[in-house]
Amino acid sequence: GFSLKAELLSSSIFYFYPADLRKSEVIDKLKKDSIKFMQVESSELEEVLEKSESSYQLVFVHVPWCNGTKEIFPQVEALTASREQDMDFFRVALTKEKDSKLLEGVWLSPTIKLFKNKEEVSELVNPSTSELSDWYTH
């Protein structure tokens, strides 16, 4: 019969593939199917934004122990799946003092910042699922 392989990716997100795929094929599919949120330190944020070659940059800022982050991040990944061609994705875990001018106003976790050509154009603070969806589609 037909069986599936489940691969765990980051925060409890599962991707299912036919069991007859070789492990290397599953890994290749995971790379293609998953969003690449580059984990960066707050001190590196300006530099990685400056090096971004995409028109848009999305920055997901959070503290690792935040339950809101654990609930909303999989939805952020799902919403952003269609934008990989023109958007770069960064994830900043605040584990110490904020070491970036771009994050000075961040007080709640999670905070999502959208940049266009490296200039901040929008921010969403501690969103509900519907707020996230409305914000992202506009």
Coordinates of C-alpha atoms in Angstrom, one line a residue:
G1 CA 0.0 0.0 0.0
F2 CA 0.8 3.7 0.1
S3 CA 2.7 5.0 3.1
L4 CA 4.2 8.3 4.1
K5 CA 7.4 9.5 5.7
A6 CA 7.1 12.4 8.1
E7 CA 10.0 14.8 8.5
L8 CA 10.2 17.1 11.4
L9 CA 11.3 20.6 10.6
S10 CA 12.1 23.3 13.2
S11 CA 9.1 24.0 15.5
S12 CA 7.0 20.9 15.2
I13 CA 6.1 21.4 11.5
F14 CA 5.7 18.1 9.7
Y15 CA 6.0 17.5 6.0
F16 CA 4.8 14.2 4.5
Y17 CA 6.3 12.5 1.5
P18 CA 5.7 9.0 -0.1
A19 CA 7.7 6.4 1.8
D20 CA 9.4 5.2 -1.4
L21 CA 11.5 8.3 -1.6
R22 CA 15.1 7.9 -0.7
K23 CA 16.3 10.0 2.3
S24 CA 18.3 12.3 0.0
E25 CA 15.2 12.9 -2.1
V26 CA 13.2 13.8 1.1
I27 CA 16.0 16.2 2.2
D28 CA 16.0 17.8 -1.3
K29 CA 12.2 18.2 -1.1
L30 CA 12.4 19.6 2.4
K31 CA 14.8 22.3 1.3
K32 CA 12.6 23.2 -1.6
D33 CA 9.3 23.1 0.3
S34 CA 10.3 24.9 3.5
I35 CA 10.7 28.5 4.2
K36 CA 14.2 29.6 4.9
F37 CA 14.1 31.8 8.0
M38 CA 17.7 32.7 8.6
Q39 CA 18.4 32.8 12.3
V40 CA 20.4 36.0 13.1
E41 CA 21.6 37.8 16.2
S42 CA 20.2 41.2 16.8
S43 CA 23.7 42.7 16.4
E44 CA 23.8 41.2 12.8
L45 CA 20.4 42.4 11.6
E46 CA 21.5 45.6 9.9
E47 CA 24.2 43.8 8.1
V48 CA 22.1 40.9 6.8
L49 CA 19.3 43.3 5.7
E50 CA 21.9 45.4 3.8
K51 CA 23.2 42.2 2.0
S52 CA 19.7 41.1 1.1
E53 CA 19.1 41.0 -2.7
S54 CA 15.3 40.7 -2.4
S55 CA 12.9 43.5 -2.7
Y56 CA 11.3 42.6 0.7
Q57 CA 12.6 41.4 4.0
L58 CA 10.5 40.0 6.8
V59 CA 12.0 39.9 10.3
F60 CA 10.3 37.7 12.9
V61 CA 11.5 38.9 16.4
H62 CA 10.7 36.8 19.5
V63 CA 11.9 35.5 22.8
P64 CA 12.5 31.7 22.8
W65 CA 10.2 31.0 25.8
C66 CA 7.2 32.9 24.4
N67 CA 4.1 30.7 23.9
G68 CA 2.6 33.2 21.4
T69 CA 5.7 32.6 19.2
K70 CA 5.3 28.9 19.3
E71 CA 1.7 29.2 18.2
I72 CA 2.1 31.9 15.5
F73 CA 5.4 31.0 13.8
P74 CA 4.0 27.9 11.8
Q75 CA 1.3 30.2 10.5
V76 CA 3.9 32.8 9.5
E77 CA 5.8 30.1 7.6
A78 CA 2.6 29.0 5.9
L79 CA 1.6 32.5 4.8
T80 CA 5.0 33.4 3.5
A81 CA 5.5 30.3 1.4
S82 CA 4.4 32.1 -1.8
R83 CA 6.9 34.9 -1.4
E84 CA 10.2 33.1 -1.4
Q85 CA 11.2 34.6 -4.8
D86 CA 11.0 38.2 -3.8
M87 CA 11.4 38.2 0.0
D88 CA 14.1 37.2 2.5
F89 CA 13.2 35.9 5.9
F90 CA 15.0 36.5 9.1
R91 CA 14.3 35.3 12.7
V92 CA 15.8 37.1 15.7
A93 CA 15.6 35.4 19.1
L94 CA 16.1 37.9 21.8
T95 CA 18.1 36.2 24.5
K96 CA 20.1 39.2 25.7
E97 CA 20.0 42.9 25.2
K98 CA 18.7 44.2 21.9
D99 CA 21.8 45.2 20.0
S100 CA 20.2 46.9 17.0
K101 CA 18.7 50.3 16.3
L102 CA 16.0 48.5 14.2
L103 CA 14.8 46.7 17.3
E104 CA 14.7 49.6 19.8
G105 CA 10.9 49.8 19.7
V106 CA 10.3 46.1 20.1
W107 CA 8.6 45.4 23.5
L108 CA 6.4 42.4 22.9
S109 CA 7.0 38.9 21.5
P110 CA 6.5 38.1 18.7
T111 CA 6.9 41.2 16.6
I112 CA 7.0 41.0 12.9
K113 CA 8.6 43.7 10.8
L114 CA 8.3 44.1 7.1
F115 CA 11.0 46.0 5.1
K116 CA 10.8 47.1 1.5
N117 CA 14.3 47.7 0.0
K118 CA 15.7 47.6 3.5
E119 CA 13.4 50.4 4.8
E120 CA 10.8 49.4 7.4
V121 CA 7.2 49.7 6.0
S122 CA 5.1 47.8 8.5
E123 CA 5.1 46.2 11.9
L124 CA 2.8 43.7 13.6
V125 CA 3.0 43.2 17.4
N126 CA 1.8 40.0 19.1
P127 CA -0.8 39.2 16.4
S128 CA -3.7 36.9 16.5
T129 CA -4.1 34.5 13.6
S130 CA -6.7 36.7 11.8
E131 CA -4.6 39.8 12.4
L132 CA -1.6 38.1 10.9
S133 CA -3.5 37.0 7.8
D134 CA -5.1 40.4 7.3
W135 CA -1.8 42.2 7.7
Y136 CA 0.1 39.9 5.4
T137 CA -2.4 39.9 2.6
H138 CA -2.5 43.8 2.4

